[in-house]
Rosetta silent file (secondary structure, phi, psi, omega in degrees, C-alpha in Angstrom):
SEQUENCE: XXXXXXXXXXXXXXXXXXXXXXXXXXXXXXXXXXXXXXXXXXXXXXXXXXXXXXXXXXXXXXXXXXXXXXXXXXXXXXXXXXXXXXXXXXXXXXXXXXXXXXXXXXXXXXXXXXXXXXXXXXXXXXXXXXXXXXXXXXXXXXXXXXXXXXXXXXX
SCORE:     score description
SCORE:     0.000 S_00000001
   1 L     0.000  128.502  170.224    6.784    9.706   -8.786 S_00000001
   2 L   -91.313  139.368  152.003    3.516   10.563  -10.585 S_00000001
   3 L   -90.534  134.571 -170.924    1.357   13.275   -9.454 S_00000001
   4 L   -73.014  131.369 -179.709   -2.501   12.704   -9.887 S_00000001
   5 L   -74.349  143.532  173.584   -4.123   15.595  -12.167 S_00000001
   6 L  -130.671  149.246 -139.142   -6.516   17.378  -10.330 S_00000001
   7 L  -121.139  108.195 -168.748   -9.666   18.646  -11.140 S_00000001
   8 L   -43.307  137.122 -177.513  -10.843   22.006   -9.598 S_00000001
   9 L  -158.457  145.102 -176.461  -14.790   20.971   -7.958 S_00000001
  10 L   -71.078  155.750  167.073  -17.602   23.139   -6.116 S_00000001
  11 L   -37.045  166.048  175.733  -17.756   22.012   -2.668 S_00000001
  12 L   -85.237  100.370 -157.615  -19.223   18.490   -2.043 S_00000001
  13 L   -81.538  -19.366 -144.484  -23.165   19.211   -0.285 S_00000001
  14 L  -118.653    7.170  159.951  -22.931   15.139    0.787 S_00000001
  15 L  -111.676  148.031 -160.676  -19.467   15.439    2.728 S_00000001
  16 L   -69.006  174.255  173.635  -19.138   15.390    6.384 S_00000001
  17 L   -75.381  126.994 -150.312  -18.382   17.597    8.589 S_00000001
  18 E  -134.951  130.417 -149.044  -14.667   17.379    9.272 S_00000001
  19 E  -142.698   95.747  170.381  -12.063   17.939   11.948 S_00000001
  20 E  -120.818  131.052 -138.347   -8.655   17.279   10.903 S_00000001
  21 E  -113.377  135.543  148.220   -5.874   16.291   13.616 S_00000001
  22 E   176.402 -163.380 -157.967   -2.428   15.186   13.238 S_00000001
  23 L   -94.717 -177.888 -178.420    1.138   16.656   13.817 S_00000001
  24 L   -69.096  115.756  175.532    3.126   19.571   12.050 S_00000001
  25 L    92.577   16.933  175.577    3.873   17.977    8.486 S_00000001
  26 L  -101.933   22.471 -173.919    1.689   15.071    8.202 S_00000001
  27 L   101.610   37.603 -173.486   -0.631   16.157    5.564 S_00000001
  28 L   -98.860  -44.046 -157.295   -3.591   17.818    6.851 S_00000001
  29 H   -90.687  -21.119  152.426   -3.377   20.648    4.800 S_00000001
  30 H   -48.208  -55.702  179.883   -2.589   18.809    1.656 S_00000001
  31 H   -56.709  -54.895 -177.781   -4.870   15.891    2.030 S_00000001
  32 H   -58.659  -45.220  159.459   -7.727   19.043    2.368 S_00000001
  33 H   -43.858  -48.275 -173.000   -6.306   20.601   -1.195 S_00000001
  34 H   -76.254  -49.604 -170.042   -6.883   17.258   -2.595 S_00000001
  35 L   -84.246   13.360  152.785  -10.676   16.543   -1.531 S_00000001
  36 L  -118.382   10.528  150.214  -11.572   20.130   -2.563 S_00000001
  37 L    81.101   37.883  177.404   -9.896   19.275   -6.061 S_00000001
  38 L  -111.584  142.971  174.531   -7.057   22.261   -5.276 S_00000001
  39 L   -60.035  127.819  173.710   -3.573   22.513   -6.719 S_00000001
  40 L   -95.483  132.820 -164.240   -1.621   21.379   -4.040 S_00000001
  41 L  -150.021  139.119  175.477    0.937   23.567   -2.313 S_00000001
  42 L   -13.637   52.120 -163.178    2.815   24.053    0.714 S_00000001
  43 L  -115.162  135.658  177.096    0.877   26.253    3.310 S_00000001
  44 L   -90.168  120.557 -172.038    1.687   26.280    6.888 S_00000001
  45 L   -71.417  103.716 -172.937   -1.504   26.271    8.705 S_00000001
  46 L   -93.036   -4.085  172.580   -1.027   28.831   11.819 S_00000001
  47 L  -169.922  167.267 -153.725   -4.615   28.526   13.300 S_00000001
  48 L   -64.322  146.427 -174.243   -7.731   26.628   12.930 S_00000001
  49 E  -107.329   97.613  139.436   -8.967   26.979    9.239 S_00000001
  50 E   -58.978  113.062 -167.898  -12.197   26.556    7.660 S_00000001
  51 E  -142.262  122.420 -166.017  -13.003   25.361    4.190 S_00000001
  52 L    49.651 -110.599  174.723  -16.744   24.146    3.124 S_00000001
  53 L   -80.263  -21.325 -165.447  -16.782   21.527    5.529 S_00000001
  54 E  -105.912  101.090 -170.597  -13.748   20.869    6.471 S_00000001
  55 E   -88.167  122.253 -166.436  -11.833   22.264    9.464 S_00000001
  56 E  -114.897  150.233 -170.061   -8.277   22.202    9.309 S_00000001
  57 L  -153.111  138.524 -168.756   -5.633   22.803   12.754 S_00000001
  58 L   -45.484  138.910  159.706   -2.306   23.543   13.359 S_00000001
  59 H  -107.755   23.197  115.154   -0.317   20.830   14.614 S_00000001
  60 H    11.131  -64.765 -141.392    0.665   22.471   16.786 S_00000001
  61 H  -101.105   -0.638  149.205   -2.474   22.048   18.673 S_00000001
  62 H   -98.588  -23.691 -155.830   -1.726   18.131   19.327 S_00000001
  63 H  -106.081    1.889  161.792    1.802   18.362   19.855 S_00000001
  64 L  -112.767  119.914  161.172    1.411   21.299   22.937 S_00000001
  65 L   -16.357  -54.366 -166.357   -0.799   20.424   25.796 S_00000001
  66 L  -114.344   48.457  169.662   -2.319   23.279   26.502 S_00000001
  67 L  -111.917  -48.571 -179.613   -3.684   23.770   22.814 S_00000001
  68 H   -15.902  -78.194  170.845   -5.482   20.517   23.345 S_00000001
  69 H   -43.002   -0.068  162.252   -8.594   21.717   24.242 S_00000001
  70 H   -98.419    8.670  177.052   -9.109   23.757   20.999 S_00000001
  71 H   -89.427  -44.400 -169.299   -9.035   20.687   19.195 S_00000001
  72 H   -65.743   -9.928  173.213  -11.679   19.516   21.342 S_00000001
  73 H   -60.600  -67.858 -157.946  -13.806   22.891   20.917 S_00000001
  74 H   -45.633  -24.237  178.090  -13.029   22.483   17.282 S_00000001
  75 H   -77.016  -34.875 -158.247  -15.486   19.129   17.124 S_00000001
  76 L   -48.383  -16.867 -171.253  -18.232   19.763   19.146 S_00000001
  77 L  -123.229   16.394  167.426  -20.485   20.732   15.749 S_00000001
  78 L   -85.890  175.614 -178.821  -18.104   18.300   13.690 S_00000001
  79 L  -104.674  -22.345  178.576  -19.623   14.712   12.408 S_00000001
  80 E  -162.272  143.198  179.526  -16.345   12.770   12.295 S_00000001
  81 E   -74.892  143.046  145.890  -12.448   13.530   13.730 S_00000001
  82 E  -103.760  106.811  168.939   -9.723   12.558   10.788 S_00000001
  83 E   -81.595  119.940  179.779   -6.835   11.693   12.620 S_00000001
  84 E  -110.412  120.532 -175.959   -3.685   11.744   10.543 S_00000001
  85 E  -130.252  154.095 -175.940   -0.205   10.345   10.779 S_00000001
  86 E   -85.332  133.050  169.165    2.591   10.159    8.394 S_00000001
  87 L   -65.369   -7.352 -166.974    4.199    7.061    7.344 S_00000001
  88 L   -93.035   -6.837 -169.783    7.318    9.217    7.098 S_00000001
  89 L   -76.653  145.797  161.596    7.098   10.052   10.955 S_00000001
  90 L   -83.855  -40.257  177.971    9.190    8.169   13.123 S_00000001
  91 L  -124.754  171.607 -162.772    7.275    8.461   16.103 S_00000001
  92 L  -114.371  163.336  166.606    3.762    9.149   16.882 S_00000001
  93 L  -102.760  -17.796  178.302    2.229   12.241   19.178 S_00000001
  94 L   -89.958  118.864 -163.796   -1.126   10.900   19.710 S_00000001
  95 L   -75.999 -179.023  179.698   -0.846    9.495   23.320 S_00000001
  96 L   -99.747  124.057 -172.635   -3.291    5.992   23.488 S_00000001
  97 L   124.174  -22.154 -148.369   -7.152    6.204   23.901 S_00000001
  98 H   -54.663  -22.977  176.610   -6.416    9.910   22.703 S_00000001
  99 H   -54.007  -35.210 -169.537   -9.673    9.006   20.153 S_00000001
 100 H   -88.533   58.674  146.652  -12.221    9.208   23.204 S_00000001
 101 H   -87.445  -30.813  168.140  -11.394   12.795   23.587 S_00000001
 102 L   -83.079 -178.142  164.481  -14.142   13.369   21.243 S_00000001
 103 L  -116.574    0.189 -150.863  -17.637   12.805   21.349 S_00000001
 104 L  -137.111  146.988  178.802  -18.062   12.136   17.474 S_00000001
 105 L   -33.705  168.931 -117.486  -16.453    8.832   15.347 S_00000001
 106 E   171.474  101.533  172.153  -13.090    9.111   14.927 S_00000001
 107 E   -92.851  167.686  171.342  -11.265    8.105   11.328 S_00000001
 108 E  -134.887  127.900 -173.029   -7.605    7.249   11.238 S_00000001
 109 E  -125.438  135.764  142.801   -5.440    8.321    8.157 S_00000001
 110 E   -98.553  128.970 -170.310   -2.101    7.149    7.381 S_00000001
 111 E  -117.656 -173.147 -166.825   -0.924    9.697    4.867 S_00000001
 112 L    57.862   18.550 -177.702    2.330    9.932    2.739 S_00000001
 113 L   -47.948  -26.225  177.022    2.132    6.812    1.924 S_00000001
 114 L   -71.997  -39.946 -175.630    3.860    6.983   -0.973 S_00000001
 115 L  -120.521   57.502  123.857    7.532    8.234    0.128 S_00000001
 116 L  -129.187  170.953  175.448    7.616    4.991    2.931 S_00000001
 117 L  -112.081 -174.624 -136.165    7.770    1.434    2.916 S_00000001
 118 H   -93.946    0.691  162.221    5.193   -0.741    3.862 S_00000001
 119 H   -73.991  -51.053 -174.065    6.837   -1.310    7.759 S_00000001
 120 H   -43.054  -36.739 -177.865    6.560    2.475    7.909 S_00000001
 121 H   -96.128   -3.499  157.474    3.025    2.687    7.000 S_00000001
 122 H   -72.466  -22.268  166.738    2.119   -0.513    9.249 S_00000001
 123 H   -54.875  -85.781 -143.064    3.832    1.543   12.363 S_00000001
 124 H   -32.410  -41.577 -134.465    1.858    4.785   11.303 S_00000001
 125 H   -88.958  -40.430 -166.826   -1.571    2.324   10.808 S_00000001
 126 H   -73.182  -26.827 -175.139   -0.620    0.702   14.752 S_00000001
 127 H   -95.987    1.593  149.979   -0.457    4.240   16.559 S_00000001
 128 H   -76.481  -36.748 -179.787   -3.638    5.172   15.050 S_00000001
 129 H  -109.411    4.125  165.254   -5.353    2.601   16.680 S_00000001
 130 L   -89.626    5.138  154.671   -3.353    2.420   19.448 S_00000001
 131 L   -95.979   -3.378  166.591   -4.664    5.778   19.813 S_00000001
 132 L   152.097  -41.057 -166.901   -8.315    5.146   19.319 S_00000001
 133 L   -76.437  127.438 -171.900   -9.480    4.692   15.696 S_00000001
 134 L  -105.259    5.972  148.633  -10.679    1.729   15.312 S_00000001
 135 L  -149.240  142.715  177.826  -10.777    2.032   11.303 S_00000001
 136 L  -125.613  156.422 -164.459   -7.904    3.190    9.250 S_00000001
 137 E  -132.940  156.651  172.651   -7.755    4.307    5.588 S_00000001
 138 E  -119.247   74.878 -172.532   -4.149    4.594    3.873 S_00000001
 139 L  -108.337  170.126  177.902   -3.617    7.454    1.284 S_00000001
 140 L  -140.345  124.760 -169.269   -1.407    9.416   -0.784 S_00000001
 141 L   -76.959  -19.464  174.172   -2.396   13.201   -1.520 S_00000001
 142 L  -108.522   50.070  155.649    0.102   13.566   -4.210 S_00000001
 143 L  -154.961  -21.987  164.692   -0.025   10.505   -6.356 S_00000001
 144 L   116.759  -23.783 -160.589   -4.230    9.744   -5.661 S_00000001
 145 L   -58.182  130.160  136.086   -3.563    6.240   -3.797 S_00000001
 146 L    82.468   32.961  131.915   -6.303    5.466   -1.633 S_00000001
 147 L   -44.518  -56.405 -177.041   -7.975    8.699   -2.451 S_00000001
 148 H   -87.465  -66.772 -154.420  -11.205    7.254   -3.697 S_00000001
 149 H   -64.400  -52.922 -163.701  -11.885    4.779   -0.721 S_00000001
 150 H   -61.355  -65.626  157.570  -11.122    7.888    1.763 S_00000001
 151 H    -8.409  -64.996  172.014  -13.734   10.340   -0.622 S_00000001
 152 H   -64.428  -48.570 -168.916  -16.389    7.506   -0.072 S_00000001
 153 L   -94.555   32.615  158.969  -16.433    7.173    3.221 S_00000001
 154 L   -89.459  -42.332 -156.504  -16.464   11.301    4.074 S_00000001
 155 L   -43.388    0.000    0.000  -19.496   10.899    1.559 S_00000001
């Protein structure tokens, strides 16, 4: 497996405002190293997290009930939800409709993309929208795939 060189960069002034959801170990806090151009490494995120734009959240706080409602705090001044699930996941935690929980668009990421096969990442891609996003992007934070597509459309 190649890893993509990465290139340290000042925040982004022209990327949205960002909320990102998924379960313990699907990438959120990786996928956020990579769009701020950071060597990526292994941090467990224990509460919500701000960085430029981009608000990062335990997951934790989808996969207990009565955390739920700090995701939904967590939006109110965001511009778009990224909801993320791993192709490596067997099952999904985001129950269905869970997108209209927000009030703001909704993205859908299948991440890890890289270390599954392509049924794995067509599950991941169906329980994103059978949870609400009605567009999905497919990336991989350590090798760059589908990196550039996701990048434009935070722009």
């Amino acid at each position: 497996m190649r890893r993509a060189r990465l290139r340290p960069r000042p925040p982004d002034p022209h990327m949205r405002r960002l909320l990102m959801v998924g379960s313990v170990g699907c990438g959120k806090t990786t996928l956020m190293q990579r769009l701020h151009g950071q060597e990526i490494r292994y941090a467990k995120t224990e509460t919500i997290t701000a960085e430029d734009e981009v608000v990062d959240t335990p997951g934790e706080y989808l996969e207990l009930p009565f955390y739920k409602h700090a995701l939904r705090l967590a939006s109110f001044d965001r511009e778009l939800v990224v909801m993320l699930a791993s192709a490596t996941a067997a099952e999904s935690r985001y129950p269905p409709g869970f997108a209209t929980f927000f009030t703001v668009p909704v993205l859908g990421v299948v991440t890890q993309i890289d270390r599954a096969g392509p049924d794995a990442v067509e599950a991941a891609e169906a329980h994103l929208r059978l949870a609400g996003a009605t567009e999905v992007l497919r990336v991989s934070a350590v090798t760059g795939e589908g990196m550039a597509e996701l990048e434009a459309r935070l722009a």
